[in-house]
Amino acid sequence: MRKIAMLGSGFIGRFYAESIHGQRGRDRVVAIYARREESAQKFAADYGCSIWGTNMEAVIANPEVDMVCIALPNNLHEAAVLLCAKHKKAVVSTKPLGRNGEEALRMMKAVEEAGIFAGYLEDLCYTPKFLKALESVKNGALGRILWAKSRETHPGPHSDWFWDKEQAGGGCMLDLGCHCVEISRNFIGKDVKPVEVMCWAATQVKPIDAEDHAIALVKYENGAIGQFEVSWTFRGGMDLRDEVMGTEGTIWINNFLRTGFEMYTSGKGADYVAEKAESTSGWLFPVGDEVNDLGYNHMFTDMFNAADEGHEPAETFYDGYVVNAVLDAAYRSAETKQWESVHLPVWRGREGLTQESTLVDYDEDFYLIKEEVTHDGRHKVILKDKQTGRILERDLT
């Protein structure tokens, strides 16, 4: 049984508590830290916490607590992690790990030097559809991965601090892009180094200093491309979609918004529908099991099992640091309008990869470009002569 101190009583802290109390059953949130006393008391009453308070260190240091879950604004993550390291408490943290790569690297080093368990709560890398897709990719069903694209768009986050650039560290790119970058890293291979980023970002709608819309390309050392699209300006709910393309296949995933559950209502008696839903009337797209479909159950099960068994979880502070470094490059690119290098002073993956050959032998003389059956019944191939480079087509039937 894990006895957990939740740091943060807001939207994400409550999502986490719902999952922790609902999946394995034996784990409990026993303590809550919140910045306001009334928030701490309300959370404690709702989730049966015997310990509550507004002093973060006192809650973390309480001897009844053996793991800390950080569900705080981004600017408070580092202070919380350093306190966990000081008091030798296992820690799991919400995304993004830091506001930038330097913060994330300091946090990673702190937990490693303290010798404590640390996990990165990247829930969208634990959704049932993602896990199934990743298994297929690892089994080779798609061949060599060429392109991995992830999209998260919605009308904007729930809490005020997200909209404050100093507290949050950025806008939609840091908030949502962290999901997308890690999703692509998993599909391409987390041991493959991200090397360059080209990004467009702008503040199109919201009266804020940070960006509310961004699109980026991430080059990987083996020639693969990651792509993300993120926005706080999208109307109609939350749209979570992933696409993966390889030499032997393609995967398309719709995690949220249009998942096969559609309902029409006049709005009478309507209440909560789904996260980021903008309406309670008309055609709606509810989610069957929101906590599970967003990956929280599988995520905490992996975290707690890894802590119990003494090994790393699927998502670590190191992963959070790499994601922050990629996003740092994206922010620089959005300013310079050029490709920007990813700065990774600590890299633990493969080095010196090059793009693999795409040439497929047809026979001794030709490379195969394409084989197809046309609408008129012709079975043909398109070939390239290995010696001359000439391209030709040949009917097989």
GROMACS .gro file of C-alpha atoms in nm:
model
  397
    1MET     CA    1   0.000   0.000   0.000
    2ARG     CA    2   0.125   0.342  -0.097
    3LYS     CA    3   0.048   0.631   0.140
    4ILE     CA    4   0.049   0.938  -0.077
    5ALA     CA    5   0.068   1.311  -0.008
    6MET     CA    6  -0.105   1.505  -0.283
    7LEU     CA    7   0.045   1.849  -0.344
    8GLY     CA    8  -0.232   2.053  -0.502
    9SER     CA    9  -0.606   2.030  -0.453
   10GLY     CA   10  -0.719   2.153  -0.793
   11PHE     CA   11  -0.845   1.989  -1.112
   12ILE     CA   12  -0.548   1.760  -1.177
   13GLY     CA   13  -0.503   1.668  -0.810
   14ARG     CA   14  -0.862   1.548  -0.799
   15PHE     CA   15  -0.823   1.353  -1.123
   16TYR     CA   16  -0.519   1.183  -0.973
   17ALA     CA   17  -0.698   1.103  -0.647
   18GLU     CA   18  -0.992   0.950  -0.836
   19SER     CA   19  -0.756   0.717  -1.016
   20ILE     CA   20  -0.541   0.630  -0.713
   21HIS     CA   21  -0.842   0.537  -0.503
   22GLY     CA   22  -1.014   0.356  -0.786
   23GLN     CA   23  -0.760   0.133  -0.964
   24ARG     CA   24  -0.546  -0.084  -0.734
   25GLY     CA   25  -0.767   0.000  -0.434
   26ARG     CA   26  -0.502  -0.050  -0.170
   27ASP     CA   27  -0.324   0.283  -0.234
   28ARG     CA   28  -0.452   0.592  -0.056
   29VAL     CA   29  -0.407   0.966  -0.063
   30VAL     CA   30  -0.355   1.022   0.310
   31ALA     CA   31  -0.232   1.383   0.302
   32ILE     CA   32  -0.309   1.699   0.109
   33TYR     CA   33  -0.114   2.022   0.075
   34ALA     CA   34  -0.290   2.325  -0.071
   35ARG     CA   35  -0.203   2.691  -0.071
   36ARG     CA   36  -0.541   2.785   0.078
   37GLU     CA   37  -0.666   2.629   0.401
   38GLU     CA   38  -1.024   2.594   0.282
   39SER     CA   39  -0.907   2.408  -0.030
   40ALA     CA   40  -0.699   2.167   0.179
   41GLN     CA   41  -0.988   2.101   0.416
   42LYS     CA   42  -1.234   2.041   0.131
   43PHE     CA   43  -0.999   1.798  -0.046
   44ALA     CA   44  -0.929   1.615   0.282
   45ALA     CA   45  -1.302   1.575   0.345
   46ASP     CA   46  -1.372   1.457  -0.010
   47TYR     CA   47  -1.094   1.194  -0.020
   48GLY     CA   48  -1.065   1.095   0.345
   49CYS     CA   49  -0.722   1.245   0.409
   50SER     CA   50  -0.617   1.237   0.774
   51ILE     CA   51  -0.339   1.492   0.713
   52TRP     CA   52  -0.387   1.833   0.557
   53GLY     CA   53  -0.210   2.166   0.566
   54THR     CA   54  -0.072   2.474   0.395
   55ASN     CA   55   0.293   2.407   0.483
   56MET     CA   56   0.436   2.202   0.197
   57GLU     CA   57   0.744   2.076   0.377
   58ALA     CA   58   0.545   1.968   0.682
   59VAL     CA   59   0.309   1.760   0.467
   60ILE     CA   60   0.594   1.602   0.270
   61ALA     CA   61   0.796   1.524   0.584
   62ASN     CA   62   0.504   1.364   0.770
   63PRO     CA   63   0.611   1.009   0.868
   64GLU     CA   64   0.279   0.868   0.747
   65VAL     CA   65   0.368   0.968   0.390
   66ASP     CA   66   0.586   0.740   0.174
   67MET     CA   67   0.522   0.894  -0.169
   68VAL     CA   68   0.451   1.247  -0.288
   69CYS     CA   69   0.239   1.332  -0.592
   70ILE     CA   70   0.299   1.679  -0.737
   71ALA     CA   71  -0.012   1.836  -0.888
   72LEU     CA   72   0.098   2.199  -0.854
   73PRO     CA   73   0.149   2.494  -1.089
   74ASN     CA   74   0.466   2.457  -1.297
   75ASN     CA   75   0.665   2.720  -1.106
   76LEU     CA   76   0.635   2.516  -0.783
   77HIS     CA   77   0.755   2.180  -0.919
   78GLU     CA   78   1.124   2.231  -0.851
   79ALA     CA   79   1.076   2.343  -0.490
   80ALA     CA   80   0.852   2.043  -0.424
   81VAL     CA   81   1.098   1.798  -0.582
   82LEU     CA   82   1.388   1.939  -0.379
   83LEU     CA   83   1.187   1.892  -0.059
   84CYS     CA   84   1.115   1.531  -0.157
   85ALA     CA   85   1.487   1.477  -0.213
   86LYS     CA   86   1.566   1.638   0.122
   87HIS     CA   87   1.324   1.411   0.310
   88LYS     CA   88   1.397   1.101   0.098
   89LYS     CA   89   1.037   1.062  -0.020
   90ALA     CA   90   0.948   0.888  -0.345
   91VAL     CA   91   0.796   1.140  -0.586
   92VAL     CA   92   0.582   1.145  -0.898
   93SER     CA   93   0.521   1.472  -1.079
   94THR     CA   94   0.265   1.598  -1.324
   95LYS     CA   95   0.373   1.727  -1.663
   96PRO     CA   96   0.562   1.928  -1.774
   97LEU     CA   97   0.844   1.839  -1.537
   98GLY     CA   98   0.984   2.193  -1.543
   99ARG     CA   99   0.923   2.527  -1.707
  100ASN     CA  100   1.239   2.469  -1.912
  101GLY     CA  101   1.517   2.218  -1.963
  102GLU     CA  102   1.743   2.368  -1.695
  103GLU     CA  103   1.476   2.332  -1.424
  104ALA     CA  104   1.399   1.978  -1.536
  105LEU     CA  105   1.767   1.879  -1.536
  106ARG     CA  106   1.812   2.011  -1.181
  107MET     CA  107   1.510   1.810  -1.066
  108MET     CA  108   1.636   1.494  -1.237
  109LYS     CA  109   1.978   1.530  -1.076
  110ALA     CA  110   1.825   1.599  -0.733
  111VAL     CA  111   1.622   1.277  -0.723
  112GLU     CA  112   1.906   1.068  -0.864
  113GLU     CA  113   2.155   1.204  -0.611
  114ALA     CA  114   1.903   1.146  -0.330
  115GLY     CA  115   1.850   0.789  -0.448
  116ILE     CA  116   1.471   0.817  -0.441
  117PHE     CA  117   1.208   0.677  -0.679
  118ALA     CA  118   1.082   0.937  -0.927
  119GLY     CA  119   0.818   0.907  -1.198
  120TYR     CA  120   0.694   1.144  -1.467
  121LEU     CA  121   0.313   1.151  -1.484
  122GLU     CA  122   0.270   1.163  -1.861
  123ASP     CA  123  -0.082   1.023  -1.871
  124LEU     CA  124  -0.130   1.031  -2.248
  125CYS     CA  125   0.152   0.777  -2.283
  126TYR     CA  126  -0.065   0.537  -2.082
  127THR     CA  127  -0.400   0.553  -2.260
  128PRO     CA  128  -0.529   0.206  -2.360
  129LYS     CA  129  -0.518   0.295  -2.730
  130PHE     CA  130  -0.165   0.434  -2.705
  131LEU     CA  131  -0.036   0.129  -2.520
  132LYS     CA  132  -0.186  -0.104  -2.781
  133ALA     CA  133  -0.045   0.106  -3.065
  134LEU     CA  134   0.300   0.119  -2.905
  135GLU     CA  135   0.301  -0.259  -2.865
  136SER     CA  136   0.228  -0.297  -3.237
  137VAL     CA  137   0.505  -0.053  -3.327
  138LYS     CA  138   0.757  -0.232  -3.104
  139ASN     CA  139   0.656  -0.564  -3.260
  140GLY     CA  140   0.743  -0.427  -3.603
  141ALA     CA  141   0.393  -0.405  -3.750
  142LEU     CA  142   0.469  -0.063  -3.903
  143GLY     CA  143   0.828  -0.136  -4.003
  144ARG     CA  144   1.072   0.153  -3.958
  145ILE     CA  145   0.894   0.459  -3.815
  146LEU     CA  146   0.922   0.760  -4.044
  147TRP     CA  147   0.675   1.007  -3.894
  148ALA     CA  148   0.485   1.042  -3.567
  149LYS     CA  149   0.229   1.318  -3.526
  150SER     CA  150   0.032   1.415  -3.216
  151ARG     CA  151  -0.240   1.675  -3.180
  152GLU     CA  152  -0.399   1.819  -2.866
  153THR     CA  153  -0.632   2.114  -2.894
  154HIS     CA  154  -0.907   2.255  -2.674
  155PRO     CA  155  -1.052   2.592  -2.560
  156GLY     CA  156  -0.796   2.633  -2.281
  157PRO     CA  157  -0.707   2.510  -1.930
  158HIS     CA  158  -0.920   2.537  -1.618
  159SER     CA  159  -0.700   2.723  -1.367
  160ASP     CA  160  -0.584   3.086  -1.371
  161TRP     CA  161  -0.212   3.010  -1.329
  162PHE     CA  162  -0.193   2.838  -1.670
  163TRP     CA  163  -0.261   3.174  -1.833
  164ASP     CA  164   0.022   3.349  -1.644
  165LYS     CA  165   0.344   3.308  -1.845
  166GLU     CA  166   0.570   3.347  -1.541
  167GLN     CA  167   0.395   3.078  -1.336
  168ALA     CA  168   0.337   2.840  -1.625
  169GLY     CA  169   0.662   2.899  -1.812
  170GLY     CA  170   0.484   2.923  -2.147
  171GLY     CA  171   0.147   2.877  -2.311
  172CYS     CA  172  -0.021   2.592  -2.497
  173MET     CA  173   0.309   2.459  -2.626
  174LEU     CA  174   0.443   2.382  -2.278
  175ASP     CA  175   0.101   2.271  -2.150
  176LEU     CA  176   0.004   2.044  -2.441
  177GLY     CA  177   0.320   2.005  -2.647
  178CYS     CA  178   0.484   1.813  -2.363
  179HIS     CA  179   0.227   1.535  -2.421
  180CYS     CA  180   0.277   1.538  -2.795
  181VAL     CA  181   0.658   1.533  -2.787
  182GLU     CA  182   0.665   1.233  -2.553
  183ILE     CA  183   0.406   1.045  -2.757
  184SER     CA  184   0.620   1.087  -3.069
  185ARG     CA  185   0.939   0.993  -2.880
  186ASN     CA  186   0.780   0.665  -2.774
  187PHE     CA  187   0.680   0.573  -3.128
  188ILE     CA  188   1.010   0.680  -3.289
  189GLY     CA  189   1.220   0.534  -3.007
  190LYS     CA  190   1.316   0.705  -2.684
  191ASP     CA  191   1.680   0.609  -2.745
  192VAL     CA  192   1.680   0.810  -3.071
  193LYS     CA  193   1.809   1.162  -3.018
  194PRO     CA  194   1.592   1.464  -3.111
  195VAL     CA  195   1.829   1.705  -3.282
  196GLU     CA  196   1.644   2.002  -3.432
  197VAL     CA  197   1.308   2.180  -3.412
  198MET     CA  198   1.123   2.413  -3.647
  199CYS     CA  199   0.825   2.584  -3.485
  200TRP     CA  200   0.555   2.841  -3.556
  201ALA     CA  201   0.376   2.981  -3.252
  202ALA     CA  202   0.147   3.279  -3.206
  203THR     CA  203  -0.108   3.441  -2.978
  204GLN     CA  204  -0.411   3.439  -3.203
  205VAL     CA  205  -0.712   3.479  -2.974
  206LYS     CA  206  -0.647   3.493  -2.598
  207PRO     CA  207  -0.545   3.819  -2.420
  208ILE     CA  208  -0.228   3.663  -2.277
  209ASP     CA  209   0.149   3.704  -2.313
  210ALA     CA  210   0.212   3.339  -2.402
  211GLU     CA  211   0.125   3.155  -2.722
  212ASP     CA  212  -0.222   3.003  -2.766
  213HIS     CA  213  -0.148   2.809  -3.088
  214ALA     CA  214   0.162   2.630  -3.215
  215ILE     CA  215   0.280   2.378  -3.476
  216ALA     CA  216   0.626   2.222  -3.484
  217LEU     CA  217   0.846   1.964  -3.654
  218VAL     CA  218   1.109   1.772  -3.454
  219LYS     CA  219   1.395   1.607  -3.646
  220TYR     CA  220   1.543   1.290  -3.499
  221GLU     CA  221   1.896   1.167  -3.558
  222ASN     CA  222   1.782   0.859  -3.754
  223GLY     CA  223   1.586   1.072  -4.002
  224ALA     CA  224   1.241   1.030  -3.845
  225ILE     CA  225   1.016   1.332  -3.798
  226GLY     CA  226   0.794   1.413  -3.502
  227GLN     CA  227   0.517   1.666  -3.541
  228PHE     CA  228   0.285   1.837  -3.296
  229GLU     CA  229  -0.017   2.062  -3.325
  230VAL     CA  230  -0.140   2.233  -3.008
  231SER     CA  231  -0.395   2.503  -2.938
  232TRP     CA  232  -0.595   2.675  -2.668
  233THR     CA  233  -0.815   2.831  -2.940
  234PHE     CA  234  -0.987   2.517  -3.070
  235ARG     CA  235  -1.365   2.524  -3.027
  236GLY     CA  236  -1.579   2.218  -2.965
  237GLY     CA  237  -1.413   2.033  -2.679
  238MET     CA  238  -1.083   1.849  -2.648
  239ASP     CA  239  -0.932   1.686  -2.955
  240LEU     CA  240  -0.662   1.423  -2.893
  241ARG     CA  241  -0.530   1.246  -3.202
  242ASP     CA  242  -0.213   1.059  -3.291
  243GLU     CA  243  -0.083   0.929  -3.624
  244VAL     CA  244   0.217   0.705  -3.687
  245MET     CA  245   0.356   0.618  -4.028
  246GLY     CA  246   0.617   0.352  -4.099
  247THR     CA  247   0.762   0.174  -4.398
  248GLU     CA  248   0.513  -0.112  -4.355
  249GLY     CA  249   0.202   0.049  -4.210
  250THR     CA  250   0.011   0.330  -4.044
  251ILE     CA  251  -0.175   0.383  -3.716
  252TRP     CA  252  -0.441   0.648  -3.658
  253ILE     CA  253  -0.574   0.705  -3.305
  254ASN     CA  254  -0.861   0.924  -3.187
  255ASN     CA  255  -0.839   0.932  -2.807
  256PHE     CA  256  -1.100   1.197  -2.732
  257LEU     CA  257  -1.383   1.403  -2.885
  258ARG     CA  258  -1.503   1.155  -3.150
  259THR     CA  259  -1.462   0.808  -3.002
  260GLY     CA  260  -1.787   0.636  -3.104
  261PHE     CA  261  -2.001   0.769  -2.814
  262GLU     CA  262  -2.240   1.041  -2.933
  263MET     CA  263  -2.547   1.181  -2.759
  264TYR     CA  264  -2.804   1.449  -2.831
  265THR     CA  265  -2.978   1.635  -2.547
  266SER     CA  266  -3.189   1.946  -2.510
  267GLY     CA  267  -2.981   2.035  -2.206
  268LYS     CA  268  -3.247   1.974  -1.942
  269GLY     CA  269  -3.085   1.811  -1.642
  270ALA     CA  270  -2.744   1.808  -1.814
  271ASP     CA  271  -2.427   1.836  -1.613
  272TYR     CA  272  -2.059   1.747  -1.670
  273VAL     CA  273  -2.002   1.575  -2.004
  274ALA     CA  274  -1.626   1.539  -2.053
  275GLU     CA  275  -1.309   1.734  -1.990
  276LYS     CA  276  -1.302   2.065  -2.185
  277ALA     CA  277  -1.654   2.011  -2.323
  278GLU     CA  278  -1.803   2.350  -2.415
  279SER     CA  279  -2.172   2.269  -2.402
  280THR     CA  280  -2.427   2.055  -2.221
  281SER     CA  281  -2.682   2.059  -2.503
  282GLY     CA  282  -2.702   1.957  -2.866
  283TRP     CA  283  -2.484   1.678  -3.001
  284LEU     CA  284  -2.232   1.582  -2.734
  285PHE     CA  285  -1.941   1.338  -2.718
  286PRO     CA  286  -1.923   1.188  -2.369
  287VAL     CA  287  -1.637   0.962  -2.261
  288GLY     CA  288  -1.712   0.615  -2.126
  289ASP     CA  289  -1.447   0.612  -1.852
  290GLU     CA  290  -1.261   0.941  -1.856
  291VAL     CA  291  -1.002   0.859  -1.590
  292ASN     CA  292  -0.914   0.532  -1.765
  293ASP     CA  293  -0.937   0.660  -2.122
  294LEU     CA  294  -0.694   0.943  -2.041
  295GLY     CA  295  -0.441   0.696  -1.907
  296TYR     CA  296  -0.445   0.775  -1.535
  297ASN     CA  297  -0.522   0.421  -1.419
  298HIS     CA  298  -0.246   0.254  -1.619
  299MET     CA  299  -0.008   0.536  -1.530
  300PHE     CA  300  -0.044   0.506  -1.153
  301THR     CA  301  -0.042   0.127  -1.170
  302ASP     CA  302   0.291   0.145  -1.353
  303MET     CA  303   0.429   0.403  -1.108
  304PHE     CA  304   0.332   0.212  -0.793
  305ASN     CA  305   0.435  -0.128  -0.928
  306ALA     CA  306   0.773   0.012  -1.036
  307ALA     CA  307   0.826   0.169  -0.693
  308ASP     CA  308   0.728  -0.157  -0.520
  309GLU     CA  309   0.954  -0.368  -0.742
  310GLY     CA  310   1.251  -0.133  -0.740
  311HIS     CA  311   1.276  -0.045  -1.109
  312GLU     CA  312   1.209   0.261  -1.322
  313PRO     CA  313   0.858   0.332  -1.453
  314ALA     CA  314   0.790   0.368  -1.826
  315GLU     CA  315   0.805   0.749  -1.787
  316THR     CA  316   1.087   0.895  -1.577
  317PHE     CA  317   1.223   1.235  -1.477
  318TYR     CA  318   1.484   1.182  -1.749
  319ASP     CA  319   1.201   1.164  -2.005
  320GLY     CA  320   1.051   1.482  -1.864
  321TYR     CA  321   1.388   1.655  -1.898
  322VAL     CA  322   1.426   1.549  -2.265
  323VAL     CA  323   1.075   1.677  -2.339
  324ASN     CA  324   1.155   2.012  -2.178
  325ALA     CA  325   1.474   2.037  -2.385
  326VAL     CA  326   1.280   1.976  -2.708
  327LEU     CA  327   1.025   2.241  -2.614
  328ASP     CA  328   1.303   2.489  -2.532
  329ALA     CA  329   1.425   2.447  -2.890
  330ALA     CA  330   1.067   2.495  -3.015
  331TYR     CA  331   1.038   2.824  -2.828
  332ARG     CA  332   1.371   2.944  -2.970
  333SER     CA  333   1.261   2.847  -3.320
  334ALA     CA  334   0.932   3.032  -3.282
  335GLU     CA  335   1.139   3.345  -3.218
  336THR     CA  336   1.411   3.300  -3.482
  337LYS     CA  337   1.190   3.140  -3.752
  338GLN     CA  338   1.471   2.889  -3.814
  339TRP     CA  339   1.561   2.532  -3.723
  340GLU     CA  340   1.702   2.531  -3.368
  341SER     CA  341   1.920   2.263  -3.211
  342VAL     CA  342   1.799   2.062  -2.910
  343HIS     CA  343   2.042   2.113  -2.620
  344LEU     CA  344   2.082   1.791  -2.424
  345PRO     CA  345   2.383   1.813  -2.188
  346VAL     CA  346   2.280   1.473  -2.052
  347TRP     CA  347   2.187   1.217  -2.320
  348ARG     CA  348   2.149   0.847  -2.239
  349GLY     CA  349   2.038   0.710  -2.574
  350ARG     CA  350   2.216   0.598  -2.889
  351GLU     CA  351   2.474   0.824  -3.054
  352GLY     CA  352   2.576   0.882  -3.413
  353LEU     CA  353   2.270   0.742  -3.588
  354THR     CA  354   2.219   0.814  -3.957
  355GLN     CA  355   1.915   0.788  -4.181
  356GLU     CA  356   1.862   0.431  -4.295
  357SER     CA  357   1.851   0.353  -4.665
  358THR     CA  358   1.507   0.354  -4.825
  359LEU     CA  359   1.620   0.156  -5.130
  360VAL     CA  360   1.436  -0.172  -5.190
  361ASP     CA  361   1.590  -0.419  -5.435
  362TYR     CA  362   1.359  -0.552  -5.706
  363ASP     CA  363   1.634  -0.759  -5.869
  364GLU     CA  364   2.002  -0.720  -5.956
  365ASP     CA  365   1.937  -0.432  -6.194
  366PHE     CA  366   1.648  -0.237  -6.044
  367TYR     CA  367   1.518  -0.082  -5.724
  368LEU     CA  368   1.145  -0.112  -5.656
  369ILE     CA  369   0.959   0.220  -5.625
  370LYS     CA  370   0.602   0.090  -5.624
  371GLU     CA  371   0.391  -0.214  -5.707
  372GLU     CA  372   0.018  -0.177  -5.776
  373VAL     CA  373  -0.294  -0.298  -5.950
  374THR     CA  374  -0.466  -0.020  -6.146
  375HIS     CA  375  -0.838   0.040  -6.201
  376ASP     CA  376  -0.819  -0.127  -6.542
  377GLY     CA  377  -0.676  -0.449  -6.395
  378ARG     CA  378  -0.309  -0.397  -6.485
  379HIS     CA  379  -0.058  -0.537  -6.236
  380LYS     CA  380   0.251  -0.323  -6.271
  381VAL     CA  381   0.571  -0.211  -6.100
  382ILE     CA  382   0.758   0.119  -6.113
  383LEU     CA  383   1.134   0.066  -6.106
  384LYS     CA  384   1.459   0.261  -6.095
  385ASP     CA  385   1.763   0.143  -6.287
  386LYS     CA  386   2.054   0.102  -6.043
  387GLN     CA  387   2.313   0.205  -6.301
  388THR     CA  388   2.150   0.485  -6.498
  389GLY     CA  389   1.893   0.616  -6.249
  390ARG     CA  390   1.624   0.592  -6.520
  391ILE     CA  391   1.269   0.536  -6.391
  392LEU     CA  392   1.038   0.307  -6.582
  393GLU     CA  393   0.724   0.098  -6.536
  394ARG     CA  394   0.670  -0.262  -6.627
  395ASP     CA  395   0.349  -0.463  -6.659
  396LEU     CA  396   0.353  -0.795  -6.476
  397THR     CA  397   0.023  -0.926  -6.620
   0.00000   0.00000   0.00000
